Coordinates of C-alpha atoms and ligand atoms in Angstrom, one line a residue:
X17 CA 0.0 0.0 0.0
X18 CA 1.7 3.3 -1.1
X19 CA 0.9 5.8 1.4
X20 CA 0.9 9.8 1.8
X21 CA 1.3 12.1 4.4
X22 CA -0.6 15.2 4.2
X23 CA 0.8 18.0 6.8
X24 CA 4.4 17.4 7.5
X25 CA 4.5 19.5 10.8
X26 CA 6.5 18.5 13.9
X27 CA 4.4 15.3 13.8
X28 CA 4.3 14.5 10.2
X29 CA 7.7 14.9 8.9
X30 CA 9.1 12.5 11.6
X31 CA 6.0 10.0 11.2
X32 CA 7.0 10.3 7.0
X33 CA 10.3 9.5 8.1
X34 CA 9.8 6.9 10.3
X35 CA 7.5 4.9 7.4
X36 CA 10.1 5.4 5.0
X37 CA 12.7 3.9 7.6
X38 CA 10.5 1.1 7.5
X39 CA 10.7 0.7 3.7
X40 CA 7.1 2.0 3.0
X41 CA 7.2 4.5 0.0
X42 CA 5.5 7.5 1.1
X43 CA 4.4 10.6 -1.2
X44 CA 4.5 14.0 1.3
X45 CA 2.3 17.2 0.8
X46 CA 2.2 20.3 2.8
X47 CA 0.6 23.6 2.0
X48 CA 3.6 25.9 3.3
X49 CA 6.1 25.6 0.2
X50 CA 9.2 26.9 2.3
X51 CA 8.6 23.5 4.2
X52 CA 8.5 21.6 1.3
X53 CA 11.3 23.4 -0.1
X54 CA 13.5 23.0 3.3
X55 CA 12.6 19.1 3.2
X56 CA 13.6 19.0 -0.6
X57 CA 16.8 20.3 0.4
X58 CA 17.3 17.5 2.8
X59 CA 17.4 20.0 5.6
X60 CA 15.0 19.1 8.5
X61 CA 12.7 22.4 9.9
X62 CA 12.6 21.1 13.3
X63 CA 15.4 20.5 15.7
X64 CA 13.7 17.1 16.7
X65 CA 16.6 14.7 17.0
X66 CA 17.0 11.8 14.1
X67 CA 14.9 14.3 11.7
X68 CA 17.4 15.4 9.8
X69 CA 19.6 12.0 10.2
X70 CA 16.5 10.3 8.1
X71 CA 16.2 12.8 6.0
X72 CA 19.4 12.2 4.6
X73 CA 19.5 8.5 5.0
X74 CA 15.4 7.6 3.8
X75 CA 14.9 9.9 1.6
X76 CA 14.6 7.7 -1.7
X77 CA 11.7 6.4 -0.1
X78 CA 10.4 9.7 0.5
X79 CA 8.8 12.0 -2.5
X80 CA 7.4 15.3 -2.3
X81 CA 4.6 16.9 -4.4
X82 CA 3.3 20.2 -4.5
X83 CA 0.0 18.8 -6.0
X84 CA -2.7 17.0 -3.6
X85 CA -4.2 15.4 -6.9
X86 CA -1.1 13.1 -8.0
X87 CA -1.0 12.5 -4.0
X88 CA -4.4 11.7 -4.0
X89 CA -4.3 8.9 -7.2
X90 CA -0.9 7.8 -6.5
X91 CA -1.7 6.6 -2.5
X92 CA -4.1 4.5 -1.7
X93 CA -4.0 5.5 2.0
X94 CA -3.4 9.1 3.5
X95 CA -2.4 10.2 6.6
X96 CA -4.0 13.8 7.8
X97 CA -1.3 15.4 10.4
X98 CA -2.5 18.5 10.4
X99 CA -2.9 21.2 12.8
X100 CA -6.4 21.0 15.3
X101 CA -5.5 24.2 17.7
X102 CA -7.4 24.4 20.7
X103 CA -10.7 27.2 20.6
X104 CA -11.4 29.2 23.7
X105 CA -13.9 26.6 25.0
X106 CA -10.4 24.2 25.4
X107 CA -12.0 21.9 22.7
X108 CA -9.8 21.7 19.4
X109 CA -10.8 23.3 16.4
X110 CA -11.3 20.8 12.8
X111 CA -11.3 23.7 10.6
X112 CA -8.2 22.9 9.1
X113 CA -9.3 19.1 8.4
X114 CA -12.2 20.2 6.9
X115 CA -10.5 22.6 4.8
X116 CA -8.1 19.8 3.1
X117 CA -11.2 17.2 3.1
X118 CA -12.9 19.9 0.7
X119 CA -10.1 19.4 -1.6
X120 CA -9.5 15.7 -1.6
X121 CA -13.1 15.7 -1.9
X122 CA -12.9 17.5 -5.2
X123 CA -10.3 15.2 -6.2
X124 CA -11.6 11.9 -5.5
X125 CA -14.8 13.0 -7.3
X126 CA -12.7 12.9 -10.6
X127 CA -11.4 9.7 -9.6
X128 CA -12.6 6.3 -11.5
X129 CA -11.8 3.7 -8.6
X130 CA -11.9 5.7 -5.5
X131 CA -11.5 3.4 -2.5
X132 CA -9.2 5.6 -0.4
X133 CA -8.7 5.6 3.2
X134 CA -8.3 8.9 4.8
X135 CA -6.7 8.2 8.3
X136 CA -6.9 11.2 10.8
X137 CA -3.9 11.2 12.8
X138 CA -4.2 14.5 14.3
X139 CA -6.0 14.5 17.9
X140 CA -9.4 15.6 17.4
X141 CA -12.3 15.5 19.9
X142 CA -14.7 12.9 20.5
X143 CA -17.2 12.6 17.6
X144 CA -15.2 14.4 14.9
X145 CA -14.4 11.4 12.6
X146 CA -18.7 11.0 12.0
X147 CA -18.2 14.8 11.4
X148 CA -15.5 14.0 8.5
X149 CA -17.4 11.3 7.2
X150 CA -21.2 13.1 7.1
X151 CA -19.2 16.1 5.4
X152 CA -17.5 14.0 2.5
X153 CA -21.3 12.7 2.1
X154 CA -22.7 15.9 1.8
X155 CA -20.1 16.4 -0.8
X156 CA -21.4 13.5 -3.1
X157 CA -18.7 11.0 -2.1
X158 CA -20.4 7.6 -0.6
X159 CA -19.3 6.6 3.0
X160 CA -17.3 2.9 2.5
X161 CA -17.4 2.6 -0.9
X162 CA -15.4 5.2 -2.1
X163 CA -13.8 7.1 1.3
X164 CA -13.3 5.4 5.1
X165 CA -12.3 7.9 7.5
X166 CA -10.1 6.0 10.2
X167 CA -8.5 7.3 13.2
X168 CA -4.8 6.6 14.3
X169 CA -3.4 9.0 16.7
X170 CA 0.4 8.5 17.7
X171 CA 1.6 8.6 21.4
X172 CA 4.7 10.8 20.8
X173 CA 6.3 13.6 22.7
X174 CA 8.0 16.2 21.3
X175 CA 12.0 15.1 21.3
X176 CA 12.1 12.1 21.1
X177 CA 9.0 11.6 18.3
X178 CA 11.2 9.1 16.1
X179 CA 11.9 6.8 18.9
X180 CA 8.4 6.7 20.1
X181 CA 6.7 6.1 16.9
X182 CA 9.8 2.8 16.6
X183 CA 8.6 1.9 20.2
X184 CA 5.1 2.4 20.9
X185 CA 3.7 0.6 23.8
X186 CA 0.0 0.0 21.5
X187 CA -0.7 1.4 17.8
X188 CA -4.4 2.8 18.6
X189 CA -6.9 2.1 15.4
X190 CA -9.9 3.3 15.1
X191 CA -12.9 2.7 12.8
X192 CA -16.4 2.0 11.9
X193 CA -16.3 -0.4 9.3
X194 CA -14.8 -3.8 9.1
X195 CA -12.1 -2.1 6.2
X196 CA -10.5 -0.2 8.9
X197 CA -8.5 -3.6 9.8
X198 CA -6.4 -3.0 6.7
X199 CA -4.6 -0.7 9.1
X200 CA -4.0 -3.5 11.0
X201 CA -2.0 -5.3 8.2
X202 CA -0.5 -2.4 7.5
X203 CA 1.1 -1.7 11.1
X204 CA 1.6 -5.5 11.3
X205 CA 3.8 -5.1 7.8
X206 CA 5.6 -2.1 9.2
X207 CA 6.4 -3.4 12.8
X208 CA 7.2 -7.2 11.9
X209 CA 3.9 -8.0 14.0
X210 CA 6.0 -7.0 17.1
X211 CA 3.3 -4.9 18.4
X212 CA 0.5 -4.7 20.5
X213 CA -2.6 -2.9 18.2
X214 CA -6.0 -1.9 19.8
X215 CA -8.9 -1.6 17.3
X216 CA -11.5 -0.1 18.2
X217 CA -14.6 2.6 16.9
X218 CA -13.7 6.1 15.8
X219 CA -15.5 7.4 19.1
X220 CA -13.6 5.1 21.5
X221 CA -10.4 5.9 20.0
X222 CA -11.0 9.8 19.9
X223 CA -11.5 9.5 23.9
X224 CA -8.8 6.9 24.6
X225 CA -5.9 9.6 22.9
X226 CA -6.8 12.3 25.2
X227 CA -7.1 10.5 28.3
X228 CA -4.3 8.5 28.4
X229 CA -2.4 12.7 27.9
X230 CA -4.8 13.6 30.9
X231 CA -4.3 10.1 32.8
X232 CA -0.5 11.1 32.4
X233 CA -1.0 14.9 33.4
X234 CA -3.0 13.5 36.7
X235 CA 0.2 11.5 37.9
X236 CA 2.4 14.4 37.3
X237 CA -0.1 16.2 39.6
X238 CA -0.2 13.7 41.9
X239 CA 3.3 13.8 42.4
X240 CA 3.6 17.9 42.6
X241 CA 0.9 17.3 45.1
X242 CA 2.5 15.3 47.3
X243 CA 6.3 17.3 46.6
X244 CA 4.5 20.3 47.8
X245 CA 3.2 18.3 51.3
X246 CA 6.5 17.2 51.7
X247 CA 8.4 20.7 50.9
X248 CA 6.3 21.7 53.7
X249 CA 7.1 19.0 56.0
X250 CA 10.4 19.1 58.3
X251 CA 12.9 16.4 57.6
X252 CA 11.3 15.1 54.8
X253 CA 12.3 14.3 51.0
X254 CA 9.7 14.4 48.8
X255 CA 12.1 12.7 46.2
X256 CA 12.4 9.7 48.6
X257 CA 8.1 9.2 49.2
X258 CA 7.7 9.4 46.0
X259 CA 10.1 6.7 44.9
X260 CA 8.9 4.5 47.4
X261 CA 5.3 5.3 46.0
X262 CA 6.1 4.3 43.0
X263 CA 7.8 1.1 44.1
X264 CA 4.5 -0.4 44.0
X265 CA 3.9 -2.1 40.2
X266 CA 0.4 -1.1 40.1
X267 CA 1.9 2.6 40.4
X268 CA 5.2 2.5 38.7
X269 CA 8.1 5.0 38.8
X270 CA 7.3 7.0 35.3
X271 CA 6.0 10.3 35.7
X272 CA 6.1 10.1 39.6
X273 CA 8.9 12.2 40.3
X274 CA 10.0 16.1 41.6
X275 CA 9.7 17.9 38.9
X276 CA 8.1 21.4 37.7
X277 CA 4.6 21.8 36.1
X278 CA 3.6 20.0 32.8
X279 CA 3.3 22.3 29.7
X280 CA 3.7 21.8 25.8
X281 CA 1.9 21.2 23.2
X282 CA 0.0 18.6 24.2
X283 CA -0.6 17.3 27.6
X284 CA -1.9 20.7 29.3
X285 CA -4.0 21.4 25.7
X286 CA -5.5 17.3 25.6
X287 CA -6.7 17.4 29.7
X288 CA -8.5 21.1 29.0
X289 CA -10.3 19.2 25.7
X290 CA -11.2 16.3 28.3
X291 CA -12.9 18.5 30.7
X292 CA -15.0 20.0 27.8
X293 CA -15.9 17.2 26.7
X294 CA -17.1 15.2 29.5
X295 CA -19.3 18.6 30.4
X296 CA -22.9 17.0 30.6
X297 CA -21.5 13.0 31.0
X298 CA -20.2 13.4 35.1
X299 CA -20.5 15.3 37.9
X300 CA -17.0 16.4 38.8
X301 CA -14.3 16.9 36.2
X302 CA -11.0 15.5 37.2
X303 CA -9.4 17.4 34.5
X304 CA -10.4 20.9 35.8
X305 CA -8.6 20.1 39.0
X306 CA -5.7 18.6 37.6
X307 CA -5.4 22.2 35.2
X308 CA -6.0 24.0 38.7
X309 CA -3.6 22.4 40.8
X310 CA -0.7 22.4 37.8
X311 CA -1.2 26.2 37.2
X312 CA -0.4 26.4 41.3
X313 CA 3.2 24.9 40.5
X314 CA 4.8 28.5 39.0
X315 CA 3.3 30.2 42.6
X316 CA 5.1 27.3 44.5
X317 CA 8.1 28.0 42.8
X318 CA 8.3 31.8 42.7
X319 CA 7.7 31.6 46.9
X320 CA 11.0 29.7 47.5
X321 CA 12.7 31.9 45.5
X322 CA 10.7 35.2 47.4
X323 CA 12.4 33.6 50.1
X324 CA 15.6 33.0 48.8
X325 CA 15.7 36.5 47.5
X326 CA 14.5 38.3 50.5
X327 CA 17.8 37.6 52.5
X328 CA 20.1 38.7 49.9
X329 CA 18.1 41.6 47.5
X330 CA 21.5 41.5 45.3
X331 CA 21.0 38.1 44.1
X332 CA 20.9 37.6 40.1
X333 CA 18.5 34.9 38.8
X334 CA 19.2 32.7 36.5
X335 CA 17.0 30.3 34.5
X336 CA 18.2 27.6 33.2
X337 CA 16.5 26.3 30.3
X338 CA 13.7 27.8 28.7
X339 CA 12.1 25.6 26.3
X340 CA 9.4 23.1 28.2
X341 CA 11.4 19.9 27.5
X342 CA 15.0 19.0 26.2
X343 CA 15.4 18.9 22.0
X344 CA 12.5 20.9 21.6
X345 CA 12.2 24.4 20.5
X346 CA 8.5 25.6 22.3
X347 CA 8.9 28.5 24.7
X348 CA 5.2 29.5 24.6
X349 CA 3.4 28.5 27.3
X350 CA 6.8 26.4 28.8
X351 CA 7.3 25.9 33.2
X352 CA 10.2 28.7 31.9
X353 CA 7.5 31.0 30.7
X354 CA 5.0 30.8 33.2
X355 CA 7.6 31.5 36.0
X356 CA 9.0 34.5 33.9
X357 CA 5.8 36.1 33.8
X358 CA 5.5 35.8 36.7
X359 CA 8.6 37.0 38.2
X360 CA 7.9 40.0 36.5
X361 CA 5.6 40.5 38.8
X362 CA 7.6 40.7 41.9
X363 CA 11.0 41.4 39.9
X364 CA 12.1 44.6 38.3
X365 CA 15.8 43.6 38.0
X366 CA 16.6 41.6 35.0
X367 CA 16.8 37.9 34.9
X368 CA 19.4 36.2 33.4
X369 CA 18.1 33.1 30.6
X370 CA 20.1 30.3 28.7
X371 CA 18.5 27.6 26.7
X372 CA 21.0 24.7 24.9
X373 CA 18.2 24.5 21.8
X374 CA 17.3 27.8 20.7
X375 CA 18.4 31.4 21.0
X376 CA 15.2 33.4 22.0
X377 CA 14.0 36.1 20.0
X378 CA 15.2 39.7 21.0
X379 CA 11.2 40.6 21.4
X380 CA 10.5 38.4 23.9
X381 CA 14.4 39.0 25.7
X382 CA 13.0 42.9 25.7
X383 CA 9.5 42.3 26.3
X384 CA 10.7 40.7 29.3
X385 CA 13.5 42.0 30.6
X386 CA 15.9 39.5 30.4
X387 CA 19.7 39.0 29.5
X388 CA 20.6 36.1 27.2
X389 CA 23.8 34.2 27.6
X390 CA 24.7 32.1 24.6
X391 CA 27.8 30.7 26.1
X392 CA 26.7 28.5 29.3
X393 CA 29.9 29.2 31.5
X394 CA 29.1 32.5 31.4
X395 CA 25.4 32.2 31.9
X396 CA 26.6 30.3 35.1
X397 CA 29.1 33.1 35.9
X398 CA 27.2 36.4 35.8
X399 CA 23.9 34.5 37.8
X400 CA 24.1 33.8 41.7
X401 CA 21.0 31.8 41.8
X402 CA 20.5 29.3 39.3
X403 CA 17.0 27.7 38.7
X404 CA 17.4 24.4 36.5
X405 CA 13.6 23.9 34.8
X406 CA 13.9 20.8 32.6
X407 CA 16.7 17.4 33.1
X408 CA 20.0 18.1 31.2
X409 CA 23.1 16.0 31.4
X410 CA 25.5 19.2 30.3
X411 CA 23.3 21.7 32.6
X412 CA 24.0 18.5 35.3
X413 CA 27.7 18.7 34.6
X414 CA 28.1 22.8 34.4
X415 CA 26.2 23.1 37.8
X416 CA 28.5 20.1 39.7
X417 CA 31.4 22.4 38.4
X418 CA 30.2 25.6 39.8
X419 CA 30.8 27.1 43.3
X420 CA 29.3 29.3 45.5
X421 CA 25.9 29.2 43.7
X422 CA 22.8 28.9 44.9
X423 CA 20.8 26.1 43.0
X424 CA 17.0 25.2 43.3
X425 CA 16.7 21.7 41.7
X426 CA 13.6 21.1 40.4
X427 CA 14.1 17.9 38.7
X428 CA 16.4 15.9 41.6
X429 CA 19.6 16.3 39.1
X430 CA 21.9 17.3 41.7
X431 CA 23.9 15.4 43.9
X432 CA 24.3 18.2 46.7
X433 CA 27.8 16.4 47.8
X434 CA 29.5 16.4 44.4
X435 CA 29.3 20.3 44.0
X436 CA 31.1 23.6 46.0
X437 CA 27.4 25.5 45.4
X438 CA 24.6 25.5 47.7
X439 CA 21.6 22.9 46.2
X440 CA 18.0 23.5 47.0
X441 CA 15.7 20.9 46.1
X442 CA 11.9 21.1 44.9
X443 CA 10.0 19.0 47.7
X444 CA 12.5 19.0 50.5
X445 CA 11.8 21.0 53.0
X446 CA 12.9 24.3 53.2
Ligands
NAD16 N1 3.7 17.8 17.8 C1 3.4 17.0 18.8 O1 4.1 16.7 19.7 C2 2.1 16.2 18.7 C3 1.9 15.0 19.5 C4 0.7 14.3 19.4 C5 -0.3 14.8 18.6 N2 -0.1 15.9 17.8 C6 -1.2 16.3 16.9 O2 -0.8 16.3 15.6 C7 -1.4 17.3 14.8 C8 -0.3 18.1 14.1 O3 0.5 18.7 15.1 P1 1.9 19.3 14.7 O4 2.6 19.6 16.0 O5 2.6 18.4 13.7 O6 1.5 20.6 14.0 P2 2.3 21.6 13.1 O7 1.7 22.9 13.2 O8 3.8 21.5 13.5 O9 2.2 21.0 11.6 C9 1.1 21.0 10.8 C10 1.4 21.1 9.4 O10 0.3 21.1 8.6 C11 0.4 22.0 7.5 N3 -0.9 22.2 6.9 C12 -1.9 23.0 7.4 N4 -2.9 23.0 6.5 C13 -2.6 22.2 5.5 C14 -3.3 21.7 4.4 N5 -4.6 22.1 4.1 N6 -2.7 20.8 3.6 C15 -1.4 20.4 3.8 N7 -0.7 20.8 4.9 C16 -1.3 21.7 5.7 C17 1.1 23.1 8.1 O11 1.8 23.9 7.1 C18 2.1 22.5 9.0 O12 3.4 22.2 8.4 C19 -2.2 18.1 15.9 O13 -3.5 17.7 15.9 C20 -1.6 17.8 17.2 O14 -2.4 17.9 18.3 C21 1.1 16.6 17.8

């Protein structure tokens, strides 16, 4: 089965390359021509590690076209990764979707043997693949015969997409006709049969992708929750509960851990669309309180540094890392971003930033008031109290090497004996 990729975002570029790794040829589309021009060139838009790597090394199985049609005839399955941005309501928005099903609409009324499978791999909200499929309907096209909409969301994060789309724990399918299982052949062709697939209806599957996101961002919570109780607790390490906690195999140690709020793309934008959409179906939303209790984490922050600061009004801050994981390149909306907004609240000086992945641009360094080191020694140098937001091996090293700092740790990186600077942990008490 020849397949195309329509969209090739920081999702769909690395899922194209990751099928053409697999031997699959695969035709790409996107509407933004500098992309397509960037990927031509072998050079990958995104800083996502392997991208560029597969680019170069998978990219005879790769062919780009500037023309949905030949796409359209040439594939007989295509994958829509395109963008579904959240409204004001928190639930996500199909406009785009339904903007490039208009078009492949038009095309595969021109086409003599139809028959194509349109598989949704963006995360949409519950009940939007029988909105896709009553909408190619209304446009003359007959549901099964000629068009199935499937849906096939991937469980990736951002940095390390490539590896999780090799190793996924399940490949989720979902359908409403018996053809959809020709997905399951074609994951079983592309993963040796090594993998674990769940099939089930478009309307089970659209609920399952954002809930295992909002199942993940309640664990997170859970453990802020109880890093918090034990930050306020003489003589206790939260680091050390919550390991035991997670001891326990019905628990488990992933994402139970100190750490700073969740943000990106995905996780805080999935559990919002949860609450909306279970509005009418329970009582009491988990999500909202999950949302609540994560937007608490900057304040939690920002009063151990208040009291850090109060002693010794001289101090320079410096915030280490400002992107909201490793490898990425999103600022918006990081832990980073959230706790500079609001330290500008109670800070006038400026604030010291460094981030390994990007430079920032110089209208958000003015907008806020902050200095930015390109050259970490010196970022390390010229701040006095260093705040490390997201788990670095380099950050890890520079930090052990520094003296006379004042650290908070809010990831547990730090071994406090190994280094001349003063460590303050998230969840111990202080
Ligand atoms: N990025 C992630 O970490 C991630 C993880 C899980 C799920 N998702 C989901 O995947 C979807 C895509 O996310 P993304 O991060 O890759 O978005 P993105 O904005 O990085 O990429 C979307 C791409 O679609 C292209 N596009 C828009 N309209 C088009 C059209 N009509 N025809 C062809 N191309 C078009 C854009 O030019 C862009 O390159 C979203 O629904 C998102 O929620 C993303």
């Amino acid at each position: 089965m020849i397949s195309s990729v329509i969209g090739l975002g920081k999702l769909g570029l690395p899922f194209a390359l990751f099928l053409a790794s697999k031997n699959q040829k695969v035709i790409c589309y996107d509407s933004n021509k500098k992309i397509l021009s960037e990927i031509s060139q072998l050079k990958s838009p995104y800083v996502e590690p392997y991208t560029a790597n597969y680019l170069k090394k998978y990219n005879k199985n790769i062919h780009i076209s500037e023309d949905l049609g030949y796409l359209i005839k040439k594939s007989q399955i295509s994958h829509l990764v395109l963008p579904t941005p959240s409204l004001k309501n928190n639930s996500f928005s199909n406009a785009y979707i339904l903007k490039c099903l208009d078009e492949i609409a038009l095309i595969l009324l021109k086409k003599k043997n139809k028959k194509h499978i349109i598989n949704i791999t963006s995360t949409v909200m519950p009940g939007s693949c029988n909105i896709f499929t009553k909408f190619l309907v209304s446009k003359g096209l007959n549901k099964d015969k000629d068009f199935l909409i499937t849906y096939n969301p991937h469980f990736i994060a951002q940095g390390t997409t490539i590896q999780n789309l090799k190793y996924p724990d399940f490949v989720l399918i979902g359908s409403d006709n018996a053809n959809g299982k020709k997905l399951i052949s074609y994951y079983n062709k592309i993963y040796k049969k090594k993998i674990k697939l769940s099939y089930l209806n478009t309307v089970e599957a659209e609920i399952a992708k954002i809930s295992v996101n909002s199942y993940i961002t309640t664990k997170i919570t859970f453990s802020n929750f109880i890093s918090e109780i034990c930050q306020n607790t003489k003589n206790v390490d939260g680091n050390k509960v919550l390991k035991t906690i997670g001891g326990d195999h019905r628990i488990g140690n992933e994402y139970l851990g100190i750490g700073t709020k969740y943000s990106g793309p995905c996780f805080p934008r999935d559990n919002k669309a949860l609450n909306y959409f279970i509005k009418g179906k329970s009582k009491y939303s988990l999500p909202n309180y999950i949302d609540k209790i994560n937007n608490e984490q900057t304040h939690r922050l920002i009063k151990m540094i208040v009291k850090i600061v109060r002693f010794k009004k001289t101090l320079k801050i410096g915030i280490f890392g400002l992107t909201y994981k490793d490898n990425t390149s999103i600022i918006k909306d990081s832990q980073s971003y959230d706790l500079i907004i609001n330290l500008r609240k109670k800070f006038s000086k400026k604030i010291n930033v460094y981030d390994r992945n990007i430079k920032p641009s110089n209208d958000f360094l003015s907008k806020y008031k902050l200095l930015y080191n390109e050259n970490m020694n010196l970022f390390v140098k010229y701040s006095d109290l260093l705040i490390l937001m997201y788990p670095n091996k380099e950050i890890v090293k520079e930090v052990i090497k520094s003296k006379n700092k004042l650290v908070i740790d809010c990831w547990n990186l730090i071994d406090p004996k190994k280094t001349k600077s003063k460590i303050i942990k998230l969840g111990n008490y202080y």
